[in-house]
Amino acid sequence: MVRNLAIGTGRRKTAVARVFVREGSGKIVVNGMDVKEYFASDEQVRAVHQPLLVTSNDSKFDILITVSGGGLNGQAAACLHGISRALLQIDPDCRTSLKSNGYLTRDSRMVERKKYGQKGARRRFQFSKR
């Protein structure tokens, strides 16, 4: 039986990531796949690793992530947020480094809703004077 040291929930747009931190060697598994297999670009993989690098915990913990909703960029940001919150539960002293990098703040920007009678959120039909 593997015991979770901390659980964190990260969110971004419509993506939600549940993060389980366990004792280990630094392996990150996202939805049953390795982090490098799951995320398409190196930038997304780097984003997921950032909180671990900042707190110098990159080889101390194994991380299991289940993420759903949104696209890959939103999911990567949700993973970053969830890992940061989970690391904060384990070691409250790392709050300053996580907060100064902005990893504990949820990015609250959401997609604006489409308005009725129009083509999109901001897009209007072409104006005709006559």
mmCIF file of N, CA and C in Angstrom:
data_model
loop_
_atom_site.group_PDB
_atom_site.id
_atom_site.type_symbol
_atom_site.label_atom_id
_atom_site.label_comp_id
_atom_site.label_asym_id
_atom_site.label_seq_id
_atom_site.Cartn_x
_atom_site.Cartn_y
_atom_site.Cartn_z
ATOM 1 N N MET A 1 0.848 -1.194 0.000
ATOM 2 C CA MET A 1 0.000 0.000 0.000
ATOM 3 C C MET A 1 0.886 1.248 0.000
ATOM 4 N N VAL A 2 0.712 2.071 -1.021
ATOM 5 C CA VAL A 2 1.477 3.307 -1.129
ATOM 6 C C VAL A 2 0.670 4.432 -0.480
ATOM 7 N N ARG A 3 1.338 5.170 0.396
ATOM 8 C CA ARG A 3 0.659 6.217 1.146
ATOM 9 C C ARG A 3 0.932 7.587 0.542
ATOM 10 N N ASN A 4 -0.130 8.364 0.361
ATOM 11 C CA ASN A 4 0.015 9.729 -0.157
ATOM 12 C C ASN A 4 0.487 10.647 0.960
ATOM 13 N N LEU A 5 1.513 11.432 0.682
ATOM 14 C CA LEU A 5 1.989 12.420 1.648
ATOM 15 C C LEU A 5 1.123 13.670 1.609
ATOM 16 N N ALA A 6 0.671 14.031 0.405
ATOM 17 C CA ALA A 6 -0.155 15.231 0.256
ATOM 18 C C ALA A 6 -1.005 15.108 -1.002
ATOM 19 N N ILE A 7 -2.138 15.799 -0.980
ATOM 20 C CA ILE A 7 -3.040 15.837 -2.135
ATOM 21 C C ILE A 7 -3.316 17.302 -2.445
ATOM 22 N N GLY A 8 -3.204 17.669 -3.722
ATOM 23 C CA GLY A 8 -3.467 19.048 -4.121
ATOM 24 C C GLY A 8 -4.372 19.082 -5.338
ATOM 25 N N THR A 9 -5.214 20.090 -5.416
ATOM 26 C CA THR A 9 -6.086 20.271 -6.571
ATOM 27 C C THR A 9 -5.674 21.543 -7.286
ATOM 28 N N GLY A 10 -5.393 21.409 -8.581
ATOM 29 C CA GLY A 10 -5.026 22.570 -9.380
ATOM 30 C C GLY A 10 -6.052 22.814 -10.462
ATOM 31 N N ARG A 11 -6.297 24.088 -10.759
ATOM 32 C CA ARG A 11 -7.292 24.419 -11.783
ATOM 33 C C ARG A 11 -6.765 25.504 -12.699
ATOM 34 N N ARG A 12 -7.236 25.465 -13.959
ATOM 35 C CA ARG A 12 -6.924 26.500 -14.947
ATOM 36 C C ARG A 12 -7.944 26.389 -16.058
ATOM 37 N N LYS A 13 -8.645 27.475 -16.376
ATOM 38 C CA LYS A 13 -9.735 27.471 -17.361
ATOM 39 C C LYS A 13 -10.718 26.355 -17.007
ATOM 40 N N THR A 14 -10.859 25.327 -17.853
ATOM 41 C CA THR A 14 -11.780 24.228 -17.526
ATOM 42 C C THR A 14 -11.036 22.965 -17.127
ATOM 43 N N ALA A 15 -9.722 23.041 -16.990
ATOM 44 C CA ALA A 15 -8.919 21.871 -16.618
ATOM 45 C C ALA A 15 -8.817 21.761 -15.097
ATOM 46 N N VAL A 16 -8.948 20.534 -14.599
ATOM 47 C CA VAL A 16 -8.818 20.258 -13.174
ATOM 48 C C VAL A 16 -7.827 19.114 -12.997
ATOM 49 N N ALA A 17 -6.826 19.319 -12.144
ATOM 50 C CA ALA A 17 -5.808 18.300 -11.896
ATOM 51 C C ALA A 17 -5.822 17.912 -10.422
ATOM 52 N N ARG A 18 -5.916 16.586 -10.167
ATOM 53 C CA ARG A 18 -5.767 16.071 -8.813
ATOM 54 C C ARG A 18 -4.363 15.504 -8.702
ATOM 55 N N VAL A 19 -3.605 15.983 -7.718
ATOM 56 C CA VAL A 19 -2.190 15.634 -7.590
ATOM 57 C C VAL A 19 -1.979 14.866 -6.286
ATOM 58 N N PHE A 20 -1.344 13.697 -6.397
ATOM 59 C CA PHE A 20 -1.023 12.868 -5.239
ATOM 60 C C PHE A 20 0.497 12.768 -5.140
ATOM 61 N N VAL A 21 1.054 13.241 -4.027
ATOM 62 C CA VAL A 21 2.509 13.225 -3.830
ATOM 63 C C VAL A 21 2.857 12.072 -2.904
ATOM 64 N N ARG A 22 3.834 11.246 -3.338
ATOM 65 C CA ARG A 22 4.277 10.082 -2.575
ATOM 66 C C ARG A 22 5.789 10.087 -2.467
ATOM 67 N N GLU A 23 6.314 9.325 -1.513
ATOM 68 C CA GLU A 23 7.772 9.169 -1.402
ATOM 69 C C GLU A 23 8.265 8.457 -2.647
ATOM 70 N N GLY A 24 9.423 8.867 -3.162
ATOM 71 C CA GLY A 24 9.922 8.206 -4.359
ATOM 72 C C GLY A 24 11.177 8.841 -4.904
ATOM 73 N N SER A 25 11.329 8.701 -6.240
ATOM 74 C CA SER A 25 12.591 9.114 -6.872
ATOM 75 C C SER A 25 12.421 10.227 -7.903
ATOM 76 N N GLY A 26 11.258 10.850 -7.967
ATOM 77 C CA GLY A 26 11.086 11.973 -8.883
ATOM 78 C C GLY A 26 10.320 11.643 -10.147
ATOM 79 N N LYS A 27 9.592 10.524 -10.161
ATOM 80 C CA LYS A 27 8.822 10.128 -11.341
ATOM 81 C C LYS A 27 7.470 10.838 -11.329
ATOM 82 N N ILE A 28 7.068 11.378 -12.477
ATOM 83 C CA ILE A 28 5.764 12.042 -12.589
ATOM 84 C C ILE A 28 4.918 11.276 -13.595
ATOM 85 N N VAL A 29 3.726 10.841 -13.160
ATOM 86 C CA VAL A 29 2.807 10.088 -14.011
ATOM 87 C C VAL A 29 1.523 10.895 -14.161
ATOM 88 N N VAL A 30 1.133 11.158 -15.405
ATOM 89 C CA VAL A 30 -0.085 11.919 -15.694
ATOM 90 C C VAL A 30 -1.057 11.003 -16.431
ATOM 91 N N ASN A 31 -2.207 10.756 -15.842
ATOM 92 C CA ASN A 31 -3.246 9.885 -16.420
ATOM 93 C C ASN A 31 -2.677 8.540 -16.885
ATOM 94 N N GLY A 32 -1.818 7.941 -16.072
ATOM 95 C CA GLY A 32 -1.261 6.625 -16.376
ATOM 96 C C GLY A 32 -0.107 6.624 -17.364
ATOM 97 N N MET A 33 0.314 7.792 -17.834
ATOM 98 C CA MET A 33 1.423 7.895 -18.782
ATOM 99 C C MET A 33 2.533 8.740 -18.172
ATOM 100 N N ASP A 34 3.753 8.555 -18.664
ATOM 101 C CA ASP A 34 4.862 9.400 -18.233
ATOM 102 C C ASP A 34 4.580 10.839 -18.676
ATOM 103 N N VAL A 35 5.066 11.809 -17.910
ATOM 104 C CA VAL A 35 4.782 13.217 -18.193
ATOM 105 C C VAL A 35 5.280 13.623 -19.586
ATOM 106 N N LYS A 36 6.420 13.060 -20.030
ATOM 107 C CA LYS A 36 6.967 13.412 -21.344
ATOM 108 C C LYS A 36 6.142 12.809 -22.477
ATOM 109 N N GLU A 37 5.475 11.683 -22.225
ATOM 110 C CA GLU A 37 4.594 11.082 -23.234
ATOM 111 C C GLU A 37 3.279 11.837 -23.326
ATOM 112 N N TYR A 38 2.745 12.245 -22.155
ATOM 113 C CA TYR A 38 1.410 12.844 -22.116
ATOM 114 C C TYR A 38 1.385 14.232 -22.731
ATOM 115 N N PHE A 39 2.338 15.100 -22.336
ATOM 116 C CA PHE A 39 2.351 16.457 -22.848
ATOM 117 C C PHE A 39 3.176 16.532 -24.126
ATOM 118 N N ALA A 40 2.649 17.261 -25.101
ATOM 119 C CA ALA A 40 3.232 17.295 -26.442
ATOM 120 C C ALA A 40 4.543 18.076 -26.489
ATOM 121 N N SER A 41 4.601 19.222 -25.836
ATOM 122 C CA SER A 41 5.788 20.074 -25.968
ATOM 123 C C SER A 41 6.647 20.047 -24.701
ATOM 124 N N ASP A 42 7.923 20.386 -24.890
ATOM 125 C CA ASP A 42 8.853 20.454 -23.762
ATOM 126 C C ASP A 42 8.477 21.584 -22.813
ATOM 127 N N GLU A 43 7.871 22.636 -23.360
ATOM 128 C CA GLU A 43 7.458 23.773 -22.542
ATOM 129 C C GLU A 43 6.421 23.361 -21.501
ATOM 130 N N GLN A 44 5.477 22.504 -21.903
ATOM 131 C CA GLN A 44 4.451 22.015 -20.981
ATOM 132 C C GLN A 44 5.069 21.118 -19.910
ATOM 133 N N VAL A 45 6.017 20.268 -20.318
ATOM 134 C CA VAL A 45 6.704 19.389 -19.358
ATOM 135 C C VAL A 45 7.497 20.229 -18.360
ATOM 136 N N ARG A 46 8.176 21.279 -18.860
ATOM 137 C CA ARG A 46 8.934 22.177 -17.990
ATOM 138 C C ARG A 46 8.020 22.880 -16.992
ATOM 139 N N ALA A 47 6.834 23.274 -17.440
ATOM 140 C CA ALA A 47 5.870 23.945 -16.558
ATOM 141 C C ALA A 47 5.466 23.033 -15.403
ATOM 142 N N VAL A 48 5.270 21.759 -15.696
ATOM 143 C CA VAL A 48 4.880 20.798 -14.655
ATOM 144 C C VAL A 48 6.020 20.606 -13.650
ATOM 145 N N HIS A 49 7.268 20.649 -14.112
ATOM 146 C CA HIS A 49 8.437 20.436 -13.243
ATOM 147 C C HIS A 49 8.803 21.672 -12.420
ATOM 148 N N GLN A 50 8.348 22.868 -12.810
ATOM 149 C CA GLN A 50 8.793 24.114 -12.183
ATOM 150 C C GLN A 50 8.674 24.149 -10.653
ATOM 151 N N PRO A 51 7.510 23.804 -10.060
ATOM 152 C CA PRO A 51 7.418 23.899 -8.590
ATOM 153 C C PRO A 51 8.418 22.986 -7.880
ATOM 154 N N LEU A 52 8.727 21.843 -8.480
ATOM 155 C CA LEU A 52 9.692 20.915 -7.881
ATOM 156 C C LEU A 52 11.105 21.486 -7.945
ATOM 157 N N LEU A 53 11.432 22.137 -9.064
ATOM 158 C CA LEU A 53 12.766 22.722 -9.218
ATOM 159 C C LEU A 53 12.970 23.920 -8.286
ATOM 160 N N VAL A 54 11.934 24.737 -8.159
ATOM 161 C CA VAL A 54 12.016 25.932 -7.319
ATOM 162 C C VAL A 54 12.218 25.555 -5.848
ATOM 163 N N THR A 55 11.543 24.482 -5.410
ATOM 164 C CA THR A 55 11.652 24.059 -4.007
ATOM 165 C C THR A 55 12.734 22.995 -3.813
ATOM 166 N N SER A 56 13.483 22.685 -4.860
ATOM 167 C CA SER A 56 14.540 21.653 -4.885
ATOM 168 C C SER A 56 14.068 20.307 -4.340
ATOM 169 N N ASN A 57 12.898 19.887 -4.818
ATOM 170 C CA ASN A 57 12.330 18.580 -4.469
ATOM 171 C C ASN A 57 12.207 17.688 -5.691
ATOM 172 N N ASP A 58 13.000 17.942 -6.740
ATOM 173 C CA ASP A 58 12.803 17.250 -8.016
ATOM 174 C C ASP A 58 13.099 15.756 -7.969
ATOM 175 N N SER A 59 13.864 15.277 -6.981
ATOM 176 C CA SER A 59 14.135 13.834 -6.928
ATOM 177 C C SER A 59 13.709 13.205 -5.602
ATOM 178 N N LYS A 60 12.864 13.898 -4.836
ATOM 179 C CA LYS A 60 12.425 13.374 -3.539
ATOM 180 C C LYS A 60 11.084 12.648 -3.604
ATOM 181 N N PHE A 61 10.195 13.084 -4.502
ATOM 182 C CA PHE A 61 8.822 12.582 -4.495
ATOM 183 C C PHE A 61 8.422 11.996 -5.845
ATOM 184 N N ASP A 62 7.542 10.987 -5.795
ATOM 185 C CA ASP A 62 6.842 10.515 -6.984
ATOM 186 C C ASP A 62 5.503 11.234 -7.003
ATOM 187 N N ILE A 63 5.068 11.644 -8.192
ATOM 188 C CA ILE A 63 3.824 12.401 -8.296
ATOM 189 C C ILE A 63 2.890 11.708 -9.262
ATOM 190 N N LEU A 64 1.666 11.463 -8.805
ATOM 191 C CA LEU A 64 0.621 10.855 -9.621
ATOM 192 C C LEU A 64 -0.449 11.915 -9.861
ATOM 193 N N ILE A 65 -0.749 12.188 -11.128
ATOM 194 C CA ILE A 65 -1.697 13.249 -11.472
ATOM 195 C C ILE A 65 -2.824 12.672 -12.322
ATOM 196 N N THR A 66 -4.063 12.997 -11.963
ATOM 197 C CA THR A 66 -5.194 12.720 -12.845
ATOM 198 C C THR A 66 -5.757 14.074 -13.252
ATOM 199 N N VAL A 67 -5.768 14.327 -14.546
ATOM 200 C CA VAL A 67 -6.193 15.630 -15.050
ATOM 201 C C VAL A 67 -7.277 15.430 -16.096
ATOM 202 N N SER A 68 -8.262 16.335 -16.084
ATOM 203 C CA SER A 68 -9.350 16.233 -17.058
ATOM 204 C C SER A 68 -9.805 17.627 -17.446
ATOM 205 N N GLY A 69 -10.418 17.730 -18.618
ATOM 206 C CA GLY A 69 -10.965 18.993 -19.101
ATOM 207 C C GLY A 69 -9.915 19.879 -19.743
ATOM 208 N N GLY A 70 -10.368 20.763 -20.612
ATOM 209 C CA GLY A 70 -9.480 21.739 -21.234
ATOM 210 C C GLY A 70 -8.534 21.134 -22.244
ATOM 211 N N GLY A 71 -7.558 21.934 -22.653
ATOM 212 C CA GLY A 71 -6.539 21.479 -23.589
ATOM 213 C C GLY A 71 -5.245 21.186 -22.853
ATOM 214 N N LEU A 72 -4.208 20.856 -23.590
ATOM 215 C CA LEU A 72 -2.947 20.457 -22.968
ATOM 216 C C LEU A 72 -2.268 21.597 -22.213
ATOM 217 N N ASN A 73 -2.331 22.821 -22.736
ATOM 218 C CA ASN A 73 -1.717 23.951 -22.028
ATOM 219 C C ASN A 73 -2.420 24.234 -20.704
ATOM 220 N N GLY A 74 -3.745 24.215 -20.724
ATOM 221 C CA GLY A 74 -4.516 24.426 -19.497
ATOM 222 C C GLY A 74 -4.276 23.309 -18.501
ATOM 223 N N GLN A 75 -4.149 22.075 -19.002
ATOM 224 C CA GLN A 75 -3.893 20.931 -18.126
ATOM 225 C C GLN A 75 -2.511 21.034 -17.486
ATOM 226 N N ALA A 76 -1.526 21.487 -18.264
ATOM 227 C CA ALA A 76 -0.168 21.650 -17.721
ATOM 228 C C ALA A 76 -0.164 22.703 -16.613
ATOM 229 N N ALA A 77 -0.874 23.805 -16.825
ATOM 230 C CA ALA A 77 -0.948 24.860 -15.815
ATOM 231 C C ALA A 77 -1.707 24.379 -14.580
ATOM 232 N N ALA A 78 -2.735 23.550 -14.781
ATOM 233 C CA ALA A 78 -3.482 22.983 -13.653
ATOM 234 C C ALA A 78 -2.589 22.037 -12.847
ATOM 235 N N CYS A 79 -1.753 21.275 -13.531
ATOM 236 C CA CYS A 79 -0.809 20.375 -12.853
ATOM 237 C C CYS A 79 0.190 21.179 -12.026
ATOM 238 N N LEU A 80 0.710 22.260 -12.598
ATOM 239 C CA LEU A 80 1.639 23.145 -11.891
ATOM 240 C C LEU A 80 0.991 23.668 -10.609
ATOM 241 N N HIS A 81 -0.238 24.127 -10.711
ATOM 242 C CA HIS A 81 -0.964 24.680 -9.559
ATOM 243 C C HIS A 81 -1.187 23.606 -8.497
ATOM 244 N N GLY A 82 -1.590 22.402 -8.933
ATOM 245 C CA GLY A 82 -1.857 21.303 -7.999
ATOM 246 C C GLY A 82 -0.602 20.825 -7.284
ATOM 247 N N ILE A 83 0.515 20.711 -8.013
ATOM 248 C CA ILE A 83 1.780 20.288 -7.417
ATOM 249 C C ILE A 83 2.232 21.317 -6.380
ATOM 250 N N SER A 84 2.079 22.595 -6.704
ATOM 251 C CA SER A 84 2.465 23.660 -5.776
ATOM 252 C C SER A 84 1.674 23.576 -4.478
ATOM 253 N N ARG A 85 0.380 23.347 -4.602
ATOM 254 C CA ARG A 85 -0.469 23.269 -3.410
ATOM 255 C C ARG A 85 -0.153 22.030 -2.574
ATOM 256 N N ALA A 86 0.177 20.931 -3.246
ATOM 257 C CA ALA A 86 0.525 19.703 -2.526
ATOM 258 C C ALA A 86 1.868 19.854 -1.803
ATOM 259 N N LEU A 87 2.847 20.484 -2.467
ATOM 260 C CA LEU A 87 4.157 20.700 -1.836
ATOM 261 C C LEU A 87 4.040 21.609 -0.616
ATOM 262 N N LEU A 88 3.101 22.542 -0.677
ATOM 263 C CA LEU A 88 2.878 23.450 0.441
ATOM 264 C C LEU A 88 2.370 22.691 1.667
ATOM 265 N N GLN A 89 1.565 21.646 1.460
ATOM 266 C CA GLN A 89 1.086 20.816 2.572
ATOM 267 C C GLN A 89 2.240 20.071 3.232
ATOM 268 N N ILE A 90 3.184 19.598 2.420
ATOM 269 C CA ILE A 90 4.312 18.832 2.945
ATOM 270 C C ILE A 90 5.275 19.737 3.700
ATOM 271 N N ASP A 91 5.637 20.868 3.091
ATOM 272 C CA ASP A 91 6.618 21.780 3.678
ATOM 273 C C ASP A 91 6.129 23.229 3.596
ATOM 274 N N PRO A 92 5.535 23.746 4.672
ATOM 275 C CA PRO A 92 5.038 25.129 4.650
ATOM 276 C C PRO A 92 6.137 26.187 4.480
ATOM 277 N N ASP A 93 7.409 25.800 4.699
ATOM 278 C CA ASP A 93 8.505 26.754 4.559
ATOM 279 C C ASP A 93 8.752 27.169 3.109
ATOM 280 N N CYS A 94 8.311 26.343 2.150
ATOM 281 C CA CYS A 94 8.559 26.655 0.734
ATOM 282 C C CYS A 94 7.515 27.625 0.165
ATOM 283 N N ARG A 95 6.655 28.161 1.030
ATOM 284 C CA ARG A 95 5.605 29.078 0.578
ATOM 285 C C ARG A 95 6.179 30.322 -0.106
ATOM 286 N N THR A 96 7.243 30.885 0.447
ATOM 287 C CA THR A 96 7.798 32.121 -0.107
ATOM 288 C C THR A 96 8.296 31.931 -1.535
ATOM 289 N N SER A 97 9.015 30.825 -1.783
ATOM 290 C CA SER A 97 9.545 30.588 -3.132
ATOM 291 C C SER A 97 8.428 30.296 -4.126
ATOM 292 N N LEU A 98 7.398 29.551 -3.703
ATOM 293 C CA LEU A 98 6.273 29.246 -4.599
ATOM 294 C C LEU A 98 5.450 30.498 -4.881
ATOM 295 N N LYS A 99 5.212 31.294 -3.837
ATOM 296 C CA LYS A 99 4.381 32.489 -4.001
ATOM 297 C C LYS A 99 5.086 33.551 -4.837
ATOM 298 N N SER A 100 6.405 33.703 -4.654
ATOM 299 C CA SER A 100 7.134 34.719 -5.414
ATOM 300 C C SER A 100 7.162 34.401 -6.910
ATOM 301 N N ASN A 101 7.089 33.124 -7.265
ATOM 302 C CA ASN A 101 7.023 32.728 -8.674
ATOM 303 C C ASN A 101 5.589 32.708 -9.213
ATOM 304 N N GLY A 102 4.602 32.903 -8.331
ATOM 305 C CA GLY A 102 3.206 32.965 -8.757
ATOM 306 C C GLY A 102 2.561 31.614 -8.975
ATOM 307 N N TYR A 103 3.107 30.559 -8.366
ATOM 308 C CA TYR A 103 2.582 29.210 -8.582
ATOM 309 C C TYR A 103 1.386 28.872 -7.697
ATOM 310 N N LEU A 104 1.145 29.664 -6.659
ATOM 311 C CA LEU A 104 0.021 29.387 -5.762
ATOM 312 C C LEU A 104 -1.239 30.136 -6.170
ATOM 313 N N THR A 105 -1.115 31.060 -7.112
ATOM 314 C CA THR A 105 -2.259 31.848 -7.560
ATOM 315 C C THR A 105 -2.956 31.136 -8.708
ATOM 316 N N ARG A 106 -4.266 30.954 -8.570
ATOM 317 C CA ARG A 106 -5.027 30.335 -9.641
ATOM 318 C C ARG A 106 -5.278 31.372 -10.717
ATOM 319 N N ASP A 107 -4.946 31.049 -11.951
ATOM 320 C CA ASP A 107 -5.175 31.959 -13.065
ATOM 321 C C ASP A 107 -6.676 31.962 -13.352
ATOM 322 N N SER A 108 -7.350 33.041 -12.999
ATOM 323 C CA SER A 108 -8.818 33.055 -13.014
ATOM 324 C C SER A 108 -9.415 33.410 -14.366
ATOM 325 N N ARG A 109 -8.569 33.619 -15.389
ATOM 326 C CA ARG A 109 -9.112 33.994 -16.698
ATOM 327 C C ARG A 109 -9.892 32.827 -17.296
ATOM 328 N N MET A 110 -11.105 33.124 -17.732
ATOM 329 C CA MET A 110 -11.962 32.106 -18.337
ATOM 330 C C MET A 110 -12.407 32.583 -19.715
ATOM 331 N N VAL A 111 -12.887 31.655 -20.526
ATOM 332 C CA VAL A 111 -13.395 31.993 -21.855
ATOM 333 C C VAL A 111 -14.710 32.745 -21.688
ATOM 334 N N GLU A 112 -14.836 33.876 -22.364
ATOM 335 C CA GLU A 112 -16.055 34.676 -22.290
ATOM 336 C C GLU A 112 -17.172 33.956 -23.044
ATOM 337 N N ARG A 113 -18.385 34.027 -22.498
ATOM 338 C CA ARG A 113 -19.478 33.285 -23.114
ATOM 339 C C ARG A 113 -19.947 33.930 -24.413
ATOM 340 N N LYS A 114 -20.494 33.120 -25.289
ATOM 341 C CA LYS A 114 -21.070 33.601 -26.543
ATOM 342 C C LYS A 114 -22.405 34.274 -26.241
ATOM 343 N N LYS A 115 -22.630 35.445 -26.853
ATOM 344 C CA LYS A 115 -23.881 36.171 -26.643
ATOM 345 C C LYS A 115 -24.908 35.738 -27.694
ATOM 346 N N TYR A 116 -26.170 35.721 -27.288
ATOM 347 C CA TYR A 116 -27.229 35.317 -28.210
ATOM 348 C C TYR A 116 -27.377 36.332 -29.332
ATOM 349 N N GLY A 117 -27.738 35.876 -30.510
ATOM 350 C CA GLY A 117 -27.948 36.756 -31.659
ATOM 351 C C GLY A 117 -26.652 37.226 -32.291
ATOM 352 N N GLN A 118 -25.501 36.714 -31.832
ATOM 353 C CA GLN A 118 -24.215 37.122 -32.382
ATOM 354 C C GLN A 118 -23.383 35.896 -32.736
ATOM 355 N N LYS A 119 -22.295 36.153 -33.456
ATOM 356 C CA LYS A 119 -21.455 35.052 -33.917
ATOM 357 C C LYS A 119 -20.566 34.458 -32.814
ATOM 358 N N GLY A 120 -20.185 35.287 -31.843
ATOM 359 C CA GLY A 120 -19.292 34.802 -30.792
ATOM 360 C C GLY A 120 -19.358 35.680 -29.572
ATOM 361 N N ALA A 121 -18.353 35.602 -28.714
ATOM 362 C CA ALA A 121 -18.331 36.398 -27.491
ATOM 363 C C ALA A 121 -18.206 37.889 -27.810
ATOM 364 N N ARG A 122 -17.264 38.232 -28.681
ATOM 365 C CA ARG A 122 -17.032 39.638 -29.034
ATOM 366 C C ARG A 122 -17.426 39.942 -30.475
ATOM 367 N N ARG A 123 -17.416 38.943 -31.323
ATOM 368 C CA ARG A 123 -17.685 39.098 -32.755
ATOM 369 C C ARG A 123 -19.128 39.521 -32.974
ATOM 370 N N ARG A 124 -19.298 40.579 -33.758
ATOM 371 C CA ARG A 124 -20.640 41.066 -34.085
ATOM 372 C C ARG A 124 -20.894 40.860 -35.572
ATOM 373 N N PHE A 125 -22.175 40.828 -35.928
ATOM 374 C CA PHE A 125 -22.500 40.777 -37.348
ATOM 375 C C PHE A 125 -22.154 42.114 -37.976
ATOM 376 N N GLN A 126 -21.852 42.114 -39.273
ATOM 377 C CA GLN A 126 -21.452 43.333 -39.959
ATOM 378 C C GLN A 126 -22.583 44.352 -39.968
ATOM 379 N N PHE A 127 -22.224 45.587 -39.615
ATOM 380 C CA PHE A 127 -23.213 46.656 -39.562
ATOM 381 C C PHE A 127 -23.547 47.114 -40.977
ATOM 382 N N SER A 128 -24.842 47.298 -41.231
ATOM 383 C CA SER A 128 -25.269 47.796 -42.522
ATOM 384 C C SER A 128 -26.109 49.055 -42.294
ATOM 385 N N LYS A 129 -25.651 50.171 -42.878
ATOM 386 C CA LYS A 129 -26.386 51.427 -42.690
ATOM 387 C C LYS A 129 -27.686 51.410 -43.483
ATOM 388 N N ARG A 130 -27.672 50.800 -44.657
ATOM 389 C CA ARG A 130 -28.881 50.736 -45.494
ATOM 390 C C ARG A 130 -29.194 49.312 -45.865
#
